[in-house]
CSV table of C-alpha atoms and ligand atoms in Angstrom, one decimal:
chain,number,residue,atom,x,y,z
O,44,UNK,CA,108.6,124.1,148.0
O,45,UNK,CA,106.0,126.6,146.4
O,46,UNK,CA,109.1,129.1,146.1
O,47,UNK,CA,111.6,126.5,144.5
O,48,UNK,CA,108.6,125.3,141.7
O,49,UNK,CA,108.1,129.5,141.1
O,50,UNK,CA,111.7,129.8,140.8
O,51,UNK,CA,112.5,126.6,138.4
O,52,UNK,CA,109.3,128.1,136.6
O,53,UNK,CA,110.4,131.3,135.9
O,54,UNK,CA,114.0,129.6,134.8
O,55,UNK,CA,112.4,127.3,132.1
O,56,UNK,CA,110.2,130.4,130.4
O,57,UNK,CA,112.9,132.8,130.7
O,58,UNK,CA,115.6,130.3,129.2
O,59,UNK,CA,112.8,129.0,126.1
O,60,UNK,CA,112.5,133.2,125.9
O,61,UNK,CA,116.5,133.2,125.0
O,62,UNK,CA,116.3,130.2,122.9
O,63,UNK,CA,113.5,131.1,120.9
O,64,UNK,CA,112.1,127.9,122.2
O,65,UNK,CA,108.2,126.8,122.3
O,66,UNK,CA,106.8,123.9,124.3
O,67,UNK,CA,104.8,121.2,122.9
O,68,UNK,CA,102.8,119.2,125.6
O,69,UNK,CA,100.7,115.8,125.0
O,70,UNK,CA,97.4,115.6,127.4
O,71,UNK,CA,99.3,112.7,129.4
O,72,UNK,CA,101.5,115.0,130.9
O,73,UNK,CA,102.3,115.5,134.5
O,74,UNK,CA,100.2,118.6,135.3
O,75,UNK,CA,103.2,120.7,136.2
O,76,UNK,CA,104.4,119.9,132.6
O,77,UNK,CA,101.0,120.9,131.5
O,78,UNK,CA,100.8,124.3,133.1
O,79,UNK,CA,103.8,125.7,131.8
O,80,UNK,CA,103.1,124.7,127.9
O,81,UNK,CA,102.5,126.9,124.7
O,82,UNK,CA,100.3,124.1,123.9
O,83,UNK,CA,98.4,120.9,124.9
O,84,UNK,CA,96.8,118.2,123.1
O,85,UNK,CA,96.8,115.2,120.8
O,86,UNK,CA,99.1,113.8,118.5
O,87,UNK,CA,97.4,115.1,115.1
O,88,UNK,CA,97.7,118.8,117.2
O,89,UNK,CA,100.9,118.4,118.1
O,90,UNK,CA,102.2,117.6,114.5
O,91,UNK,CA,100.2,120.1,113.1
O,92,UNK,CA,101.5,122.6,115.9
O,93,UNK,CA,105.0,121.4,115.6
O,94,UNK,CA,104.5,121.7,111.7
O,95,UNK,CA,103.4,125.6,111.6
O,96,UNK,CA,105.7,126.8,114.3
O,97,UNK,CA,108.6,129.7,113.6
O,98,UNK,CA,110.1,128.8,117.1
O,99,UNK,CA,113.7,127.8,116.2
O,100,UNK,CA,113.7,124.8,119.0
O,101,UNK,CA,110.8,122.7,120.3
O,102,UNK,CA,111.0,121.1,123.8
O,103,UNK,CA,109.3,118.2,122.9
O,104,UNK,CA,107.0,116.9,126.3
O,105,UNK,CA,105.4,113.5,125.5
O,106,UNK,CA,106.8,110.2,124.0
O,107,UNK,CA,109.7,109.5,121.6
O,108,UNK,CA,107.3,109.2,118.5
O,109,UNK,CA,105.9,112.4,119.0
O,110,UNK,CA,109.2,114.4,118.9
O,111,UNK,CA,110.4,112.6,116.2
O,112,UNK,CA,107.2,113.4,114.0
O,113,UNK,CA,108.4,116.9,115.2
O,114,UNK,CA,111.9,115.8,113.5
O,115,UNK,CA,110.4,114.6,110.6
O,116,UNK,CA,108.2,117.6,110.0
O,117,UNK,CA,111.1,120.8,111.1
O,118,UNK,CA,114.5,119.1,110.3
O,119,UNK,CA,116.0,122.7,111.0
O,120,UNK,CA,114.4,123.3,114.3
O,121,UNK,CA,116.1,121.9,117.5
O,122,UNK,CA,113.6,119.3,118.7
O,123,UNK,CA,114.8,118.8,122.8
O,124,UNK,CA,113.4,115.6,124.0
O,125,UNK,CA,113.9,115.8,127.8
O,126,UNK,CA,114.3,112.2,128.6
O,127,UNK,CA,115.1,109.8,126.1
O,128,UNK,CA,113.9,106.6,128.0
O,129,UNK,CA,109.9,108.0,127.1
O,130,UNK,CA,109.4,105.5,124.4
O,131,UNK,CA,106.0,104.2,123.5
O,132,UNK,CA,105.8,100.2,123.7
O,133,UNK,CA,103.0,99.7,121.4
O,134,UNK,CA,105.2,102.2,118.6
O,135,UNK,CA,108.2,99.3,119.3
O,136,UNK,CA,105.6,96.0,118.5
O,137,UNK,CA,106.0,97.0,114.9
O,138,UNK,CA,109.7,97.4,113.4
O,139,UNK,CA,110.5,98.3,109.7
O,140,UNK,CA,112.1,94.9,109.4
O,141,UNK,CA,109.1,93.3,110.0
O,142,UNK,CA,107.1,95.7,108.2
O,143,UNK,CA,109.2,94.5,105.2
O,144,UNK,CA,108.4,91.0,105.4
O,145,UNK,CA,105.2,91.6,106.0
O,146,UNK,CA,104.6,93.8,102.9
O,147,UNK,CA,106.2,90.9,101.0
O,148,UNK,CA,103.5,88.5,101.8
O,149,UNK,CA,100.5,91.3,101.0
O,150,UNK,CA,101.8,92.8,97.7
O,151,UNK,CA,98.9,94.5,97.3
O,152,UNK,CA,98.2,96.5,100.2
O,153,UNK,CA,98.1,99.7,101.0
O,154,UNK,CA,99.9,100.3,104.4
O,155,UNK,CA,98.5,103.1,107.0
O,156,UNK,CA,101.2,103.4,110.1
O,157,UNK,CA,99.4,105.0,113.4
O,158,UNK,CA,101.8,107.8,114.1
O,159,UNK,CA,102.6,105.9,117.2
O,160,UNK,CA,105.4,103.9,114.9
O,161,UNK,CA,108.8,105.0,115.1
O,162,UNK,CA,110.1,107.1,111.9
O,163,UNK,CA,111.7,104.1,109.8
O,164,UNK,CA,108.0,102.6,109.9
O,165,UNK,CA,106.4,105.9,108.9
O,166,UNK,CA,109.2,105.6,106.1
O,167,UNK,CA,108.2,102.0,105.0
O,168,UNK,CA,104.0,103.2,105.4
O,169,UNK,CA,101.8,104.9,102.1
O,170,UNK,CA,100.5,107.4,104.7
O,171,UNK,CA,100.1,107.8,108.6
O,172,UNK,CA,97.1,108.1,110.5
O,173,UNK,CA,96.4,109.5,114.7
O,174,UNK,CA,93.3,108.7,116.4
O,175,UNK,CA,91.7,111.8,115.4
O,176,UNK,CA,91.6,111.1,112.0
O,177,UNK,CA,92.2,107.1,111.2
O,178,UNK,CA,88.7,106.6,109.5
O,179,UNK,CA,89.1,109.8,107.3
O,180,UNK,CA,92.7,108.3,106.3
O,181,UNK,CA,91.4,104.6,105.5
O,182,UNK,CA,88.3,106.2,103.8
O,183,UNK,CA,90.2,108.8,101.5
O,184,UNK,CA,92.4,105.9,100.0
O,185,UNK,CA,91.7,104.3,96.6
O,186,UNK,CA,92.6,100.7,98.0
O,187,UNK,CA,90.5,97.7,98.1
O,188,UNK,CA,93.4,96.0,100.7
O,189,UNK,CA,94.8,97.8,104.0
O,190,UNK,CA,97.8,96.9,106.2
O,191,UNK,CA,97.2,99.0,109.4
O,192,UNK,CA,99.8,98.8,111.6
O,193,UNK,CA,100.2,98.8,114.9
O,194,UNK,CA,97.5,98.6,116.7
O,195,UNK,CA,94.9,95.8,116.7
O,196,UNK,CA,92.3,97.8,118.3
O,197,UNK,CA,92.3,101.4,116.0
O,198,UNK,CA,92.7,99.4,113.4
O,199,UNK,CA,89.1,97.3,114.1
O,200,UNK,CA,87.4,100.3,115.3
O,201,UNK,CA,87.7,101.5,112.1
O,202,UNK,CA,86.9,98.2,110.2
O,203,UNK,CA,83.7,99.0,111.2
O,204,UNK,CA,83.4,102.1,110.0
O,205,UNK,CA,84.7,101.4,106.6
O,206,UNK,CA,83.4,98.5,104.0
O,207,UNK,CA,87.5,98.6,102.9
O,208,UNK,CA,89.0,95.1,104.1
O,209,UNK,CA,91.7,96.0,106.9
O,210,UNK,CA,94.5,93.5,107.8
O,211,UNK,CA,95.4,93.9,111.2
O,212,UNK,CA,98.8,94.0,112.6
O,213,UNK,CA,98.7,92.1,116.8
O,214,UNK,CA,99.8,95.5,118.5
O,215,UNK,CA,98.5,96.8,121.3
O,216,UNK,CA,98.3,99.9,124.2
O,217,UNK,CA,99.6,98.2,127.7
O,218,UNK,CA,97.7,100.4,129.9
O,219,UNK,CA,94.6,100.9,127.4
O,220,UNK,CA,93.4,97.0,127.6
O,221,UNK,CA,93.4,97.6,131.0
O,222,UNK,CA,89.8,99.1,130.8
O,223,UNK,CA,87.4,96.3,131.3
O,224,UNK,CA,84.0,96.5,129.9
O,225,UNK,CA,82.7,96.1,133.6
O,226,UNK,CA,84.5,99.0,134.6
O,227,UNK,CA,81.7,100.6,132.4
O,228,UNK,CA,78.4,99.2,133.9
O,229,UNK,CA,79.7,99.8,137.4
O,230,UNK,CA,80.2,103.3,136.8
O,231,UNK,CA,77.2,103.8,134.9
O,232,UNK,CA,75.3,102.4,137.7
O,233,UNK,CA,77.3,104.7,139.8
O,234,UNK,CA,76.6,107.8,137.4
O,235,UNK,CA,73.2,107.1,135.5
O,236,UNK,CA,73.6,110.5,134.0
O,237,UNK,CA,77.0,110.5,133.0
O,238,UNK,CA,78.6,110.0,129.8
O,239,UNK,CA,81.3,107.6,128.7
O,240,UNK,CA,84.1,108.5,126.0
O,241,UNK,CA,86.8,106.2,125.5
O,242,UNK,CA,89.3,106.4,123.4
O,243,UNK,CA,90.0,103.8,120.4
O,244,UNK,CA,92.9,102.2,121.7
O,245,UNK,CA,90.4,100.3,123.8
O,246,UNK,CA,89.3,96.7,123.4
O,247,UNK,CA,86.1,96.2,121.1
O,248,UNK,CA,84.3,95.2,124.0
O,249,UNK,CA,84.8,98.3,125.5
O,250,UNK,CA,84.5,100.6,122.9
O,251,UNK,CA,80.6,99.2,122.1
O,252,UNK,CA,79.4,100.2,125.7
O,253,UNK,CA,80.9,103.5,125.5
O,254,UNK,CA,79.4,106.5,124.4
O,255,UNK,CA,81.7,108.5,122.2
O,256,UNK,CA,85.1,107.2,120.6
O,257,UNK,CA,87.5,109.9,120.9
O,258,UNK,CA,91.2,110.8,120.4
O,259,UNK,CA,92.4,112.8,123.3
O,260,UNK,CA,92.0,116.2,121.9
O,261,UNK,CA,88.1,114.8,121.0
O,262,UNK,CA,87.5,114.3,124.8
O,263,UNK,CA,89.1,117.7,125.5
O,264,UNK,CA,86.3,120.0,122.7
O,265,UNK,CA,83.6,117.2,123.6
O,266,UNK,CA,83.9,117.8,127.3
O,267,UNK,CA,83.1,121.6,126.4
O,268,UNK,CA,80.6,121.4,124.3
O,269,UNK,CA,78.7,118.5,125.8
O,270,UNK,CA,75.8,119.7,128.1
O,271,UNK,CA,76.7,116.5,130.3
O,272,UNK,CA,77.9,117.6,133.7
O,273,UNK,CA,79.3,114.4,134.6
O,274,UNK,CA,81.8,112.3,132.3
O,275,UNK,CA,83.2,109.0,131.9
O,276,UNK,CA,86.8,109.0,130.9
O,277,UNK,CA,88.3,105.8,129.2
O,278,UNK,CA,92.0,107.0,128.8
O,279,UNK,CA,95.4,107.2,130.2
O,280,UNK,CA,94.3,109.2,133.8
O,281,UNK,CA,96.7,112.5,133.1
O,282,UNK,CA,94.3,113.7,130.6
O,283,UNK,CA,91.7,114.4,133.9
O,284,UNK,CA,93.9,117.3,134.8
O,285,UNK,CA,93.4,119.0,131.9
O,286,UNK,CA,89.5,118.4,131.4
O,287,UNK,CA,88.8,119.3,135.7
O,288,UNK,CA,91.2,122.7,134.9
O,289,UNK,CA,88.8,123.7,131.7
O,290,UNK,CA,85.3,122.7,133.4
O,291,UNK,CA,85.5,123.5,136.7
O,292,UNK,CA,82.1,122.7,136.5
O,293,UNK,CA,81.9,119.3,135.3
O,294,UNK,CA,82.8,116.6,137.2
O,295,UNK,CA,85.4,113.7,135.7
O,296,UNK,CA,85.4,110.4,136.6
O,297,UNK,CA,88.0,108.0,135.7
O,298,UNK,CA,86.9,104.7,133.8
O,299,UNK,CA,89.7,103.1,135.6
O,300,UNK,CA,92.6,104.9,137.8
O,301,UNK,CA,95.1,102.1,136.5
O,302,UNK,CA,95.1,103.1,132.9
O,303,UNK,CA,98.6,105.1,133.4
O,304,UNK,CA,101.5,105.4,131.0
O,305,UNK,CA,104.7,105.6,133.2
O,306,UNK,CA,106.7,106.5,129.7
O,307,UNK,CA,104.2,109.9,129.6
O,308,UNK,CA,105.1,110.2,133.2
O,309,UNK,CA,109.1,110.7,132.8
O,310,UNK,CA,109.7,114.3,132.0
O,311,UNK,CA,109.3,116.6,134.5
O,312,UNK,CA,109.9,120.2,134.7
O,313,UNK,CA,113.5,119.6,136.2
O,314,UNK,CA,114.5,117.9,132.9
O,315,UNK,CA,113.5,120.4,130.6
O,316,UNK,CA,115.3,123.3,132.2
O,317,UNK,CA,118.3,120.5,132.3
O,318,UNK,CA,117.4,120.2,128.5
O,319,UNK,CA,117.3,124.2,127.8
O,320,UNK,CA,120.3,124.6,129.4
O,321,UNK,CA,122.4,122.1,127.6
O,322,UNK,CA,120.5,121.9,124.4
O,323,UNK,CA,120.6,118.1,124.5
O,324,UNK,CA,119.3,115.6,124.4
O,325,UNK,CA,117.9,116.4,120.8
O,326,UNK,CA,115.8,113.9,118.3
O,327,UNK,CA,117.0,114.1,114.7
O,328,UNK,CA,116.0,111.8,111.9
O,329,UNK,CA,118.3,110.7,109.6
O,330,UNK,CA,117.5,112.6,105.9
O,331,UNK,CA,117.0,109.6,103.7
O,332,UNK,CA,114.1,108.2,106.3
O,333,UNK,CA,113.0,111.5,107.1
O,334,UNK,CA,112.5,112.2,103.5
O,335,UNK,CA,110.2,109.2,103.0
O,336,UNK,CA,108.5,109.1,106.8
O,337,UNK,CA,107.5,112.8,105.3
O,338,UNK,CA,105.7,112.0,102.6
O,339,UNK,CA,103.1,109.5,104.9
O,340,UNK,CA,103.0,112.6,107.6
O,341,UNK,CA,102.2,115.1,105.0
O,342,UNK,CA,99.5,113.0,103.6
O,343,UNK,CA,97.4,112.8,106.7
O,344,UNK,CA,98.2,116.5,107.4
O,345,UNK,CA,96.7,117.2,104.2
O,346,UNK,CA,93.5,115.3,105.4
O,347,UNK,CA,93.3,117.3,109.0
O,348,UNK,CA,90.6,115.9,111.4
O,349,UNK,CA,88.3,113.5,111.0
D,570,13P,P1,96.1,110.9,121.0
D,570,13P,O1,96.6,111.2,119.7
D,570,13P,O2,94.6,110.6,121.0
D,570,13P,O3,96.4,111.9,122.0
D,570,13P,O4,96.7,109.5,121.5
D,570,13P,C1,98.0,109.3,121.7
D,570,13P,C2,98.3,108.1,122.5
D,570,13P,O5,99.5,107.7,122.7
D,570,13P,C3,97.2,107.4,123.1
D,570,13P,O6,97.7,106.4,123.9
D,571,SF4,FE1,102.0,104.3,123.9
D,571,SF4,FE2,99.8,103.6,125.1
D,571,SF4,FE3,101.6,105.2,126.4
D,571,SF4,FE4,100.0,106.1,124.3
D,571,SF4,S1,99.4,105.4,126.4
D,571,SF4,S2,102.2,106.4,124.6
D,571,SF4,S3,99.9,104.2,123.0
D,571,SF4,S4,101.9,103.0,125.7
């Protein structure tokens, strides 16, 4: 087995060698995935990764959103998605159709997408916004009236850290609401010592027991810089492989061991030799929405992290 994982190993880097090829990798990645990347991290990194690169293909390791941003940012790179079914369900509770109407009814908003949106959203948004930078976004607009969109829960975290009036949009992240604010004061009873970050796709009642309110990349330079040997970790559970690899030393505890995205959990390394091999399958956005899903991307690039 150890031979056959070397072996498909050494396939997949020599094959990205020949195509010019760099790997992009979100923190909810199967480790394997994880351990053969060029990078790791959040969503903001991954843009802003995907965004600088001279690789002439990505192989694109997270959900369908991500890649496409990846689209929308390099139209002349190949982006390789290696399985098309890994969509994000709280990026499908919001479609551009809907978005339409919506905007209809509040003429006067400004609307911020969460990148987790597909790209005709992004197209119908003012600017787009990750979870490492959505109060910085909501703060740096001149608008009295914001339509975030789609999640309910990012979108009240940062109601309260903005006087701006923010309409919310009833979106949500399946495995995030899991977390239940119990989960928290059994654990810290469990763990006096310990800190608790969570990220802010959790439920309000969550998020005001926890200590810090990170995107995933946040946990990752918190956890290093933190003098806390023991942490809390209110996420999607594939991020503790990354954070036990860099702190060996520090011990991670899971807020709950059912806050798992299967989506994140569908490529594997067998499907992105498959993928480097046949160059397929491939995300590409169509120019005219690509054009205008740009313009919100670029925005928030331009604001970096918050
Ligand atoms: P991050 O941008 O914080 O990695 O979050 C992405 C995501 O899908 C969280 O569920
Ligand atoms: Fe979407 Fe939630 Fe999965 Fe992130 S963890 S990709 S928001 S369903």
């Amino acid at each position: 087995m150890e031979n056959r994982n070397a072996e498909l190993i050494e396939k997949i880097l020599s094959l990205k060698q020949r195509r010019k090829a760099v790997i992009l990798v979100h923190n909810y990645q199967l480790g394997e995935v994880q351990d053969i990347a060029d990078f790791v991290g959040d969503s903001l990194g991954l843009s802003q990764n995907a965004a600088k690169t001279d690789a002439e293909v990505i192989v694109f390791c997270g959900v369908h959103f991500m890649a496409e941003t990846a689209s929308i940012l390099c139209p002349e790179k190949t982006v390789l998605f290696p399985d098309m079914d890994a969509g994000c369900p709280m990026a499908d509770m919001v479609t551009a159709e809907r978005l339409r109407q919506r905007k209809k009814e509040l003429p006067g908003a400004t609307v911020v997408c969460y990148v987790n949106t597909s790209a005709e959203v992004k197209a119908e948004s003012d600017i787009c916004c990750t979870s490492a930078n959505a109060v910085k976004v909501v703060e740096s607009l001149d608008a009295k009236e914001i339509l975030f969109v789609p999640d309910q829960y990012l979108g009240h975290y940062v109601s309260t850290k903005t006087d701006k009036k923010i309409i919310l949009w009833p979106g949500f992240c399946p495995p995030h609401i899991r977390i239940q604010p119990q989960d928290i004061t059994r654990l810290r009873r469990e763990y006096p010592q310990a800190k608790v970050m969570v990220h802010p796709e959790c439920s309000p009642e969550v998020i005001a027991l926890a200590d810090e309110v990170l995107s995933t990349g946040g946990m990752c330079r918190f956890a290093q810089q933190t003098e806390a040997n023991e942490l809390i970790v209110g996420t999607e559970v594939g991020i503790i492989y990354r954070l036990r690899k860099e702190n060996p030393g520090k011990k991670f505890i899971p807020l709950s061991e059912q806050v798992i995205c299967p989506h994140m959990k569908l490529i594997t390394p067998e499907k992105m030799l498959w993928s480097l091999e046949e160059m397929t399958p491939e995300v590409k956005v169509p120019e005219e929405i690509r054009l205008k899903a740009k313009a919100a991307v670029d925005k928030m690039l331009e604001i970096g992290r918050g």
